[in-house]
PDB file of C-alpha atoms in Angstrom:
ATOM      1  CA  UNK A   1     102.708 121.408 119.049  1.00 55.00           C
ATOM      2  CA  UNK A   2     101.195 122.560 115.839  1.00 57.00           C
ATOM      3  CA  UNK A   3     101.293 126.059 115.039  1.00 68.00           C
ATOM      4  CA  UNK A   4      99.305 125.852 112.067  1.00 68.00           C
ATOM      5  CA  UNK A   5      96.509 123.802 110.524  1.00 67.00           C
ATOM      6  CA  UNK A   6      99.389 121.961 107.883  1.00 69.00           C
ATOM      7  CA  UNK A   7     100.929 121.181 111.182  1.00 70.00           C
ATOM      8  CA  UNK A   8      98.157 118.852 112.618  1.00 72.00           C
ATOM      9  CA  UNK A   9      98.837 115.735 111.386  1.00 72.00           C
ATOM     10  CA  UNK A  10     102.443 115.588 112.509  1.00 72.00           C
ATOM     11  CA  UNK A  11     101.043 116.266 116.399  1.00 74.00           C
ATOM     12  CA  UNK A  12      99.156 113.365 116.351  1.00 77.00           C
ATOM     13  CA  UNK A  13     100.334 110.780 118.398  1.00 84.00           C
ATOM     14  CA  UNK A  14      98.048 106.927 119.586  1.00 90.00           C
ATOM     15  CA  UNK A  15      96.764 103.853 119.052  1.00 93.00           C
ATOM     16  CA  UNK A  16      94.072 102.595 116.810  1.00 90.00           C
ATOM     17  CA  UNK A  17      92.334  99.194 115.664  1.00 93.00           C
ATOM     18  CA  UNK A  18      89.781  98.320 114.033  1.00 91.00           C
ATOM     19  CA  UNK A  19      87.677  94.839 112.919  1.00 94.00           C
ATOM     20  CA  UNK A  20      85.050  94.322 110.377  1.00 92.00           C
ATOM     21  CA  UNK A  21      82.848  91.562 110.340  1.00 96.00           C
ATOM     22  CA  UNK A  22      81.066  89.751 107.299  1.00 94.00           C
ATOM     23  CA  UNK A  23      81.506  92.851 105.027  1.00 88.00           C
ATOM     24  CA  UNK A  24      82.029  93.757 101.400  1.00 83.00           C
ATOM     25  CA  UNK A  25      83.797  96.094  99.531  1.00 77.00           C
ATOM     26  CA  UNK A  26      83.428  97.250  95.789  1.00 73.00           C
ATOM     27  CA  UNK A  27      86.413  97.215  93.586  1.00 65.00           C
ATOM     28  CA  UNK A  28      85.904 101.310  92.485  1.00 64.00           C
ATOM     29  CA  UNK A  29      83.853 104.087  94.013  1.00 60.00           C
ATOM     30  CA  UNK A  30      81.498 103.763  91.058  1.00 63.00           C
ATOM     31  CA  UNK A  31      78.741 102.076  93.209  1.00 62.00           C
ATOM     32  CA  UNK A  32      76.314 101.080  89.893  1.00 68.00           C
ATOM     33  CA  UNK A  33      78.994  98.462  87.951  1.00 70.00           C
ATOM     34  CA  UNK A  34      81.603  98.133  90.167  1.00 68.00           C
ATOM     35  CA  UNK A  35      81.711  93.939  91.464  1.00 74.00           C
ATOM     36  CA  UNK A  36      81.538  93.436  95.347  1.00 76.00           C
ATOM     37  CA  UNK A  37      83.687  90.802  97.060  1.00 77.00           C
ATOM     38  CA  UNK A  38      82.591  89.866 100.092  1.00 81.00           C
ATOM     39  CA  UNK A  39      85.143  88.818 103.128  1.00 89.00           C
ATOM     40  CA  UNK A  40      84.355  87.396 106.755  1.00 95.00           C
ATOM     41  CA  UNK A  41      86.779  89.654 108.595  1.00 94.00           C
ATOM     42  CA  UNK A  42      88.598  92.687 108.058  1.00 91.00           C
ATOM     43  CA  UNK A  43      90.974  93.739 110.937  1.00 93.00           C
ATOM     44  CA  UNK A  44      94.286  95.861 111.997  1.00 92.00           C
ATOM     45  CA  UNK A  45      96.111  97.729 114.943  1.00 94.00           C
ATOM     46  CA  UNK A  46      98.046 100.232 114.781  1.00 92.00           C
ATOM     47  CA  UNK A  47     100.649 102.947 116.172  1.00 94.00           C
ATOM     48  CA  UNK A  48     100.632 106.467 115.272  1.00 90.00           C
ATOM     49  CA  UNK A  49     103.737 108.598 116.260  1.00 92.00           C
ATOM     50  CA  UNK A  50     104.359 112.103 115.333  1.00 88.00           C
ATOM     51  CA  UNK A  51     101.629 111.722 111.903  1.00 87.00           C
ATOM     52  CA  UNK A  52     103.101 108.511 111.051  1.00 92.00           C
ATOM     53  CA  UNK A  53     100.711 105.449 111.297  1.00 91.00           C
ATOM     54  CA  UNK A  54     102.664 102.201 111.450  1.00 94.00           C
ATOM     55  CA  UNK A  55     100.846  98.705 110.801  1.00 94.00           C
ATOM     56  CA  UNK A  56     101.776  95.376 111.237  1.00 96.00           C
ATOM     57  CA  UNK A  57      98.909  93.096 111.446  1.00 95.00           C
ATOM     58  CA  UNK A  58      96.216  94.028 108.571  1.00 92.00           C
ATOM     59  CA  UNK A  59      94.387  90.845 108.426  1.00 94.00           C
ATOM     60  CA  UNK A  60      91.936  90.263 105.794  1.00 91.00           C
ATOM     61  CA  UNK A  61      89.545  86.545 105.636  1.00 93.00           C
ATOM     62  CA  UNK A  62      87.318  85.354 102.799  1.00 90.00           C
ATOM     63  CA  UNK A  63      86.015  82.247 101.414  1.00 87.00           C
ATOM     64  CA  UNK A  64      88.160  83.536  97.900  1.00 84.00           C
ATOM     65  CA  UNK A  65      91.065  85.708  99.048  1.00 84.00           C
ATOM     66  CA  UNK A  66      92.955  86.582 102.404  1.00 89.00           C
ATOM     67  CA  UNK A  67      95.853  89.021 102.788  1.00 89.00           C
ATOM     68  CA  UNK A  68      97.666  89.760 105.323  1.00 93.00           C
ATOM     69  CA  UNK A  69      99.614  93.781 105.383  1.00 92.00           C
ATOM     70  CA  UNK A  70     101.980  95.743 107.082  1.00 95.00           C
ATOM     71  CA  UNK A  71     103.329  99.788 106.550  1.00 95.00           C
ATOM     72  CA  UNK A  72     103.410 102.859 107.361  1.00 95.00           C
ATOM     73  CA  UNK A  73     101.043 106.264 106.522  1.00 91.00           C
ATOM     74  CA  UNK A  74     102.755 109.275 106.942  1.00 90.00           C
ATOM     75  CA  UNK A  75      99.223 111.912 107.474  1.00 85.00           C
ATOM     76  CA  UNK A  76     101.200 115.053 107.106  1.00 85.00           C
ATOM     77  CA  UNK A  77     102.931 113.806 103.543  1.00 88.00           C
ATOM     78  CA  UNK A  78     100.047 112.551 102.852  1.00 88.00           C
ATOM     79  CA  UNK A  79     102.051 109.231 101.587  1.00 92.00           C
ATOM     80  CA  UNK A  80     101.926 105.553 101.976  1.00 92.00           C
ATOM     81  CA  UNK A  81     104.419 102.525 101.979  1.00 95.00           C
ATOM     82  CA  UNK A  82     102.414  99.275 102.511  1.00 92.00           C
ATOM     83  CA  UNK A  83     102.948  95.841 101.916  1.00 93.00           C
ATOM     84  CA  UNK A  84     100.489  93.069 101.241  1.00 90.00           C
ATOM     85  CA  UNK A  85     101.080  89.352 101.079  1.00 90.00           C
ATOM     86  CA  UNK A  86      97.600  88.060  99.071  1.00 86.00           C
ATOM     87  CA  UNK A  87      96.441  84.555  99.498  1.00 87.00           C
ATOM     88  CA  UNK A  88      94.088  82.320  96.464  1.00 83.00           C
ATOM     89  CA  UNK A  89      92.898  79.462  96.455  1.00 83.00           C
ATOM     90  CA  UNK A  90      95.415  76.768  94.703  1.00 81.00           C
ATOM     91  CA  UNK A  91      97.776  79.974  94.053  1.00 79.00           C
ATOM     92  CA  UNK A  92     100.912  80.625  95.382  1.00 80.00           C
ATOM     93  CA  UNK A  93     101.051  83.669  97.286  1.00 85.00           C
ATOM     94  CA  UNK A  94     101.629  87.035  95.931  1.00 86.00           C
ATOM     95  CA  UNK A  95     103.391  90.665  97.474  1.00 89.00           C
ATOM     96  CA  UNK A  96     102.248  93.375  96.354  1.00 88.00           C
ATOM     97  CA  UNK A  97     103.146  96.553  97.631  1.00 92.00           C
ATOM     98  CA  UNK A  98     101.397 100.074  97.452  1.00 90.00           C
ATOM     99  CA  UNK A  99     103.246 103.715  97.638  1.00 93.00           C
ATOM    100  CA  UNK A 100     103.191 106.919  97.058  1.00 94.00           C
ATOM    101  CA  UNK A 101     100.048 109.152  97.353  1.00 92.00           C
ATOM    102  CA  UNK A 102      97.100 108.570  99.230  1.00 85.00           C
ATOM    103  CA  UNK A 103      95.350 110.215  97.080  1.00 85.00           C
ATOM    104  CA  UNK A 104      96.491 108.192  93.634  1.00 87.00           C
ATOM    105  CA  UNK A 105      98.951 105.284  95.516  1.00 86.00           C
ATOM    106  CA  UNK A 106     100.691 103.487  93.377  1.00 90.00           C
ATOM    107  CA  UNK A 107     101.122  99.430  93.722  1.00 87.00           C
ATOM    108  CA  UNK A 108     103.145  96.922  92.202  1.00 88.00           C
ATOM    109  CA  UNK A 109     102.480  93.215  91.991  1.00 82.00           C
ATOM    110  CA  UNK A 110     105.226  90.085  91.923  1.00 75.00           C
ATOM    111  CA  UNK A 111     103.446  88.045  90.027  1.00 66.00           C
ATOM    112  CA  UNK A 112     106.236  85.891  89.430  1.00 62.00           C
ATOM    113  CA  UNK A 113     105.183  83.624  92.715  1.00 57.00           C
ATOM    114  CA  UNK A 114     101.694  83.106  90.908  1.00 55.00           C
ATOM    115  CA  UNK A 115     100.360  81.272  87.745  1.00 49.00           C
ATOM    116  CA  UNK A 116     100.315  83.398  85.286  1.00 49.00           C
ATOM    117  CA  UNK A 117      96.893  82.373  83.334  1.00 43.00           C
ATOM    118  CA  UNK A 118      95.309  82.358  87.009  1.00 48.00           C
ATOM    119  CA  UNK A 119      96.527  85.662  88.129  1.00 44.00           C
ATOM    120  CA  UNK A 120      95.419  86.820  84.448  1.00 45.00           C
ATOM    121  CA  UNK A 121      91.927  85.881  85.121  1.00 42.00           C
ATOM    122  CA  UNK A 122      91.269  86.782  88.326  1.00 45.00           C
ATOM    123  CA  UNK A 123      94.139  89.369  89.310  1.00 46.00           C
ATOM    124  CA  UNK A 124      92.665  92.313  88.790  1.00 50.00           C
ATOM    125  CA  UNK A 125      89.613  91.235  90.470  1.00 53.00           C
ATOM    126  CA  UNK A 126      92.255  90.506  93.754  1.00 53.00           C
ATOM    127  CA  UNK A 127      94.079  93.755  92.788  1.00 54.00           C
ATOM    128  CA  UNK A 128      90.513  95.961  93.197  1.00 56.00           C
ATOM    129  CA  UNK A 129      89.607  94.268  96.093  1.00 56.00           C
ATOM    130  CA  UNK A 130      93.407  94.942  98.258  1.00 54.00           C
ATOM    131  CA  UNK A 131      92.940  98.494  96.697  1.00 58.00           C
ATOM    132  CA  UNK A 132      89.753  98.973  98.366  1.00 58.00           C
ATOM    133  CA  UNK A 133      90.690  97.091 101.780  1.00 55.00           C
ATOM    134  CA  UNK A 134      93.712  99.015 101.814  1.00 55.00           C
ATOM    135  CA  UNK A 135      92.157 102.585 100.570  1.00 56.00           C
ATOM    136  CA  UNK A 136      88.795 102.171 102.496  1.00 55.00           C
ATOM    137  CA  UNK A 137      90.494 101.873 106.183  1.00 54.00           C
ATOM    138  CA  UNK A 138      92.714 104.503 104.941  1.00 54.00           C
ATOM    139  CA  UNK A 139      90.267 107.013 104.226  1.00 54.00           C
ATOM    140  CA  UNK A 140      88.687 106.536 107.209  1.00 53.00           C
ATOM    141  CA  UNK A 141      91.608 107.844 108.697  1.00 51.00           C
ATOM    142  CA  UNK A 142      91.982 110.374 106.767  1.00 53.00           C
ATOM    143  CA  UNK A 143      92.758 114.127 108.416  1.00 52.00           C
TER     144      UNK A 143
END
């Protein structure tokens, strides 16, 4: 029961899914420069217990990148533990993983798995486009 408004978040308990279809999403909230990537589907379930949203089947399609993702978001921290396993063309996989804030998360990469002059050219291309598939169904779930 919350007994307060900080205390909302933590009562929420449910289920929740989503799926986008033939979308895009633009690697920074600066709509005029910022590239678009566009994907074919865009999808996850999830459980939420107590404020704490738990994920284990972000799916994410394209004709240049897929990802698949599982964490948690805890809505009354306001923090986030997710990981990502990202997908190229002719590149081995990658983790990444994103924590901390959900306001500034932070996110490291093991590039280790990939080719380094690849991932130089077009990882941080990849890199925008996770943050905003992971950031944009975030937000929208926002408190």
């Amino acid at each position: 029961v919350a007994r307060n408004p900080d205390d909302i978040p933590g009562a929420f308990s449910g289920t929740c899914a989503f799926r986008v279809r033939n979308g895009a999403i633009r690697s920074s909230a600066d709509a005029t420069s910022a590239p678009v990537t566009t994907f074919s589907s865009l999808s996850a379930s999830g459980q939420l217990t107590n404020g704490v949203l738990s994920n284990n089947d972000l799916l994410l399609t394209g004709d240049t990148v897929s990802a698949t993702g599982r964490g948690a978001m805890h809505l009354g921290k306001q923090t986030l533990d997710y990981r990502l396993n990202i997908s190229l063309p002719r590149v081995p996989d990658i983790p990444g993983h994103y924590y901390g804030s959900l306001d500034k998360p932070e996110r490291t990469v093991n590039a280790a798995r990939a080719i380094t002059g690849t991932l130089t050219n077009i990882g941080s291309g990849v890199l925008h486009l996770l943050e905003g598939a992971v950031s944009t169904p975030l937000r929208l779930m926002r408190p």
